């Protein structure tokens, strides 16, 4: 799934370039600049400046985990194994989520047997915070429907 077509490879390449640039900023001591670049790129311009001090500190505490984003694209999941999933899957994205996630969802939609797709309005990568009431209601509804 991770690199099954040229468009997806291009998106992964762009993401890896972003991660390298961010990690380079971290290494040079421009830690906050790196976090701002990453946050504003995966959400929307100006998002970093809108975060509370607590949210910024949480990102600082977990910043080096961004390294794992480069390696996760190298771990492919076969479409055959996805087609064999029988459990209910909920695909959630924001209407402003990064392109790479929309492309992954399209690939999954074409291969999952049992899924529910939810697009959170007025939201990006942090959809649970961008539109918490809508997000929570849809997750709750999915869980209730799945457990019946």
mmCIF file of C-alpha atoms in Angstrom, residues 1-137:
data_model
loop_
_atom_site.group_PDB
_atom_site.id
_atom_site.type_symbol
_atom_site.label_atom_id
_atom_site.label_comp_id
_atom_site.label_asym_id
_atom_site.label_seq_id
_atom_site.Cartn_x
_atom_site.Cartn_y
_atom_site.Cartn_z
ATOM 1 C CA UNK A 1 0.000 0.000 0.000
ATOM 2 C CA UNK A 2 2.776 2.395 0.873
ATOM 3 C CA UNK A 3 4.308 2.748 -2.548
ATOM 4 C CA UNK A 4 2.104 0.952 -4.996
ATOM 5 C CA UNK A 5 1.899 3.735 -7.576
ATOM 6 C CA UNK A 6 3.891 6.701 -8.828
ATOM 7 C CA UNK A 7 1.643 9.301 -7.195
ATOM 8 C CA UNK A 8 1.950 7.645 -3.796
ATOM 9 C CA UNK A 9 5.721 7.377 -4.219
ATOM 10 C CA UNK A 10 5.812 11.103 -4.979
ATOM 11 C CA UNK A 11 3.797 11.909 -1.837
ATOM 12 C CA UNK A 12 6.050 9.700 0.284
ATOM 13 C CA UNK A 13 9.104 11.367 -1.212
ATOM 14 C CA UNK A 14 7.705 14.829 -0.407
ATOM 15 C CA UNK A 15 6.920 13.737 3.149
ATOM 16 C CA UNK A 16 10.422 12.306 3.597
ATOM 17 C CA UNK A 17 11.953 15.558 2.314
ATOM 18 C CA UNK A 18 9.874 17.484 4.844
ATOM 19 C CA UNK A 19 10.953 15.149 7.660
ATOM 20 C CA UNK A 20 14.627 15.508 6.665
ATOM 21 C CA UNK A 21 14.296 19.298 6.629
ATOM 22 C CA UNK A 22 12.605 19.286 10.048
ATOM 23 C CA UNK A 23 15.204 16.925 11.531
ATOM 24 C CA UNK A 24 17.951 19.141 10.078
ATOM 25 C CA UNK A 25 16.430 22.119 11.867
ATOM 26 C CA UNK A 26 16.330 20.106 15.100
ATOM 27 C CA UNK A 27 19.993 19.144 14.721
ATOM 28 C CA UNK A 28 21.002 22.764 14.085
ATOM 29 C CA UNK A 29 19.276 23.912 17.260
ATOM 30 C CA UNK A 30 16.270 25.474 15.526
ATOM 31 C CA UNK A 31 13.932 23.112 17.331
ATOM 32 C CA UNK A 32 10.872 25.366 17.441
ATOM 33 C CA UNK A 33 11.338 26.333 13.779
ATOM 34 C CA UNK A 34 11.307 22.641 12.862
ATOM 35 C CA UNK A 35 8.159 21.965 14.849
ATOM 36 C CA UNK A 36 6.450 25.007 13.361
ATOM 37 C CA UNK A 37 7.375 23.915 9.828
ATOM 38 C CA UNK A 38 6.073 20.399 10.401
ATOM 39 C CA UNK A 39 2.881 21.479 12.174
ATOM 40 C CA UNK A 40 1.992 24.124 9.599
ATOM 41 C CA UNK A 41 2.727 21.757 6.705
ATOM 42 C CA UNK A 42 0.586 18.854 7.926
ATOM 43 C CA UNK A 43 -2.207 21.086 9.203
ATOM 44 C CA UNK A 44 -2.416 24.586 7.768
ATOM 45 C CA UNK A 45 -0.281 27.709 7.784
ATOM 46 C CA UNK A 46 -0.407 29.415 11.168
ATOM 47 C CA UNK A 47 -1.476 26.353 13.148
ATOM 48 C CA UNK A 48 1.679 26.346 15.311
ATOM 49 C CA UNK A 49 1.036 29.907 16.454
ATOM 50 C CA UNK A 50 -2.534 29.006 17.465
ATOM 51 C CA UNK A 51 -1.455 26.139 19.735
ATOM 52 C CA UNK A 52 -1.545 26.538 23.495
ATOM 53 C CA UNK A 53 1.698 26.315 25.462
ATOM 54 C CA UNK A 54 0.626 22.854 26.614
ATOM 55 C CA UNK A 55 0.095 21.664 23.015
ATOM 56 C CA UNK A 56 3.454 23.087 21.946
ATOM 57 C CA UNK A 57 5.190 21.388 24.875
ATOM 58 C CA UNK A 58 3.547 18.076 24.000
ATOM 59 C CA UNK A 59 4.923 18.359 20.463
ATOM 60 C CA UNK A 60 8.364 19.304 21.796
ATOM 61 C CA UNK A 61 8.356 16.269 24.103
ATOM 62 C CA UNK A 62 7.560 13.959 21.177
ATOM 63 C CA UNK A 63 9.450 15.762 18.413
ATOM 64 C CA UNK A 64 12.100 13.134 17.730
ATOM 65 C CA UNK A 65 9.368 10.558 17.056
ATOM 66 C CA UNK A 66 9.062 12.248 13.646
ATOM 67 C CA UNK A 67 12.030 10.116 12.571
ATOM 68 C CA UNK A 68 9.703 7.107 12.472
ATOM 69 C CA UNK A 69 7.607 8.701 9.712
ATOM 70 C CA UNK A 70 10.417 8.007 7.255
ATOM 71 C CA UNK A 71 10.576 4.314 8.038
ATOM 72 C CA UNK A 72 6.837 3.646 8.242
ATOM 73 C CA UNK A 73 6.496 4.178 4.485
ATOM 74 C CA UNK A 74 8.966 1.344 3.954
ATOM 75 C CA UNK A 75 6.718 -1.143 5.727
ATOM 76 C CA UNK A 76 4.277 -2.209 3.052
ATOM 77 C CA UNK A 77 0.942 -3.858 3.725
ATOM 78 C CA UNK A 78 -0.208 -6.093 0.924
ATOM 79 C CA UNK A 79 -3.542 -5.409 -0.705
ATOM 80 C CA UNK A 80 -4.231 -9.127 -0.392
ATOM 81 C CA UNK A 81 -4.000 -8.938 3.402
ATOM 82 C CA UNK A 82 -6.252 -5.852 3.423
ATOM 83 C CA UNK A 83 -8.877 -7.676 1.343
ATOM 84 C CA UNK A 84 -8.916 -10.477 3.925
ATOM 85 C CA UNK A 85 -9.886 -8.164 6.792
ATOM 86 C CA UNK A 86 -13.381 -8.994 7.953
ATOM 87 C CA UNK A 87 -13.620 -6.608 10.889
ATOM 88 C CA UNK A 88 -15.193 -3.194 10.573
ATOM 89 C CA UNK A 89 -12.702 -0.458 9.743
ATOM 90 C CA UNK A 90 -13.290 3.255 10.180
ATOM 91 C CA UNK A 91 -11.365 5.510 7.814
ATOM 92 C CA UNK A 92 -11.240 9.009 9.260
ATOM 93 C CA UNK A 93 -9.772 12.110 7.693
ATOM 94 C CA UNK A 94 -10.296 15.840 7.799
ATOM 95 C CA UNK A 95 -11.494 17.673 4.734
ATOM 96 C CA UNK A 96 -8.153 19.528 4.830
ATOM 97 C CA UNK A 97 -5.971 16.497 5.625
ATOM 98 C CA UNK A 98 -2.662 16.151 3.783
ATOM 99 C CA UNK A 99 -2.926 14.637 0.297
ATOM 100 C CA UNK A 100 -0.959 11.530 1.220
ATOM 101 C CA UNK A 101 -3.679 10.401 3.637
ATOM 102 C CA UNK A 102 -6.483 10.931 1.117
ATOM 103 C CA UNK A 103 -4.559 8.806 -1.384
ATOM 104 C CA UNK A 104 -4.016 6.065 1.195
ATOM 105 C CA UNK A 105 -7.711 6.088 2.011
ATOM 106 C CA UNK A 106 -8.698 5.754 -1.648
ATOM 107 C CA UNK A 107 -6.458 2.719 -1.966
ATOM 108 C CA UNK A 108 -7.923 1.219 1.201
ATOM 109 C CA UNK A 109 -11.503 1.942 0.106
ATOM 110 C CA UNK A 110 -10.911 -0.004 -3.089
ATOM 111 C CA UNK A 111 -9.720 -3.040 -1.147
ATOM 112 C CA UNK A 112 -11.504 -3.154 2.217
ATOM 113 C CA UNK A 113 -14.589 -5.330 2.457
ATOM 114 C CA UNK A 114 -16.203 -3.668 5.462
ATOM 115 C CA UNK A 115 -15.432 -0.018 6.099
ATOM 116 C CA UNK A 116 -17.015 3.271 7.065
ATOM 117 C CA UNK A 117 -15.546 6.494 5.733
ATOM 118 C CA UNK A 118 -15.856 9.696 7.720
ATOM 119 C CA UNK A 119 -14.598 13.096 6.578
ATOM 120 C CA UNK A 120 -14.463 15.625 9.386
ATOM 121 C CA UNK A 121 -15.461 19.099 8.131
ATOM 122 C CA UNK A 122 -13.257 22.094 8.906
ATOM 123 C CA UNK A 123 -10.446 19.810 10.021
ATOM 124 C CA UNK A 124 -6.977 18.720 9.071
ATOM 125 C CA UNK A 125 -4.579 16.169 10.544
ATOM 126 C CA UNK A 126 -5.616 17.110 14.097
ATOM 127 C CA UNK A 127 -9.277 16.482 13.328
ATOM 128 C CA UNK A 128 -10.111 15.375 16.875
ATOM 129 C CA UNK A 129 -9.154 18.876 18.028
ATOM 130 C CA UNK A 130 -10.234 20.868 14.976
ATOM 131 C CA UNK A 131 -13.834 19.637 15.179
ATOM 132 C CA UNK A 132 -14.150 17.542 18.375
ATOM 133 C CA UNK A 133 -17.954 17.374 18.576
ATOM 134 C CA UNK A 134 -18.356 16.049 15.042
ATOM 135 C CA UNK A 135 -15.370 13.719 15.421
ATOM 136 C CA UNK A 136 -16.581 12.288 18.738
ATOM 137 C CA UNK A 137 -20.138 11.787 17.523
#
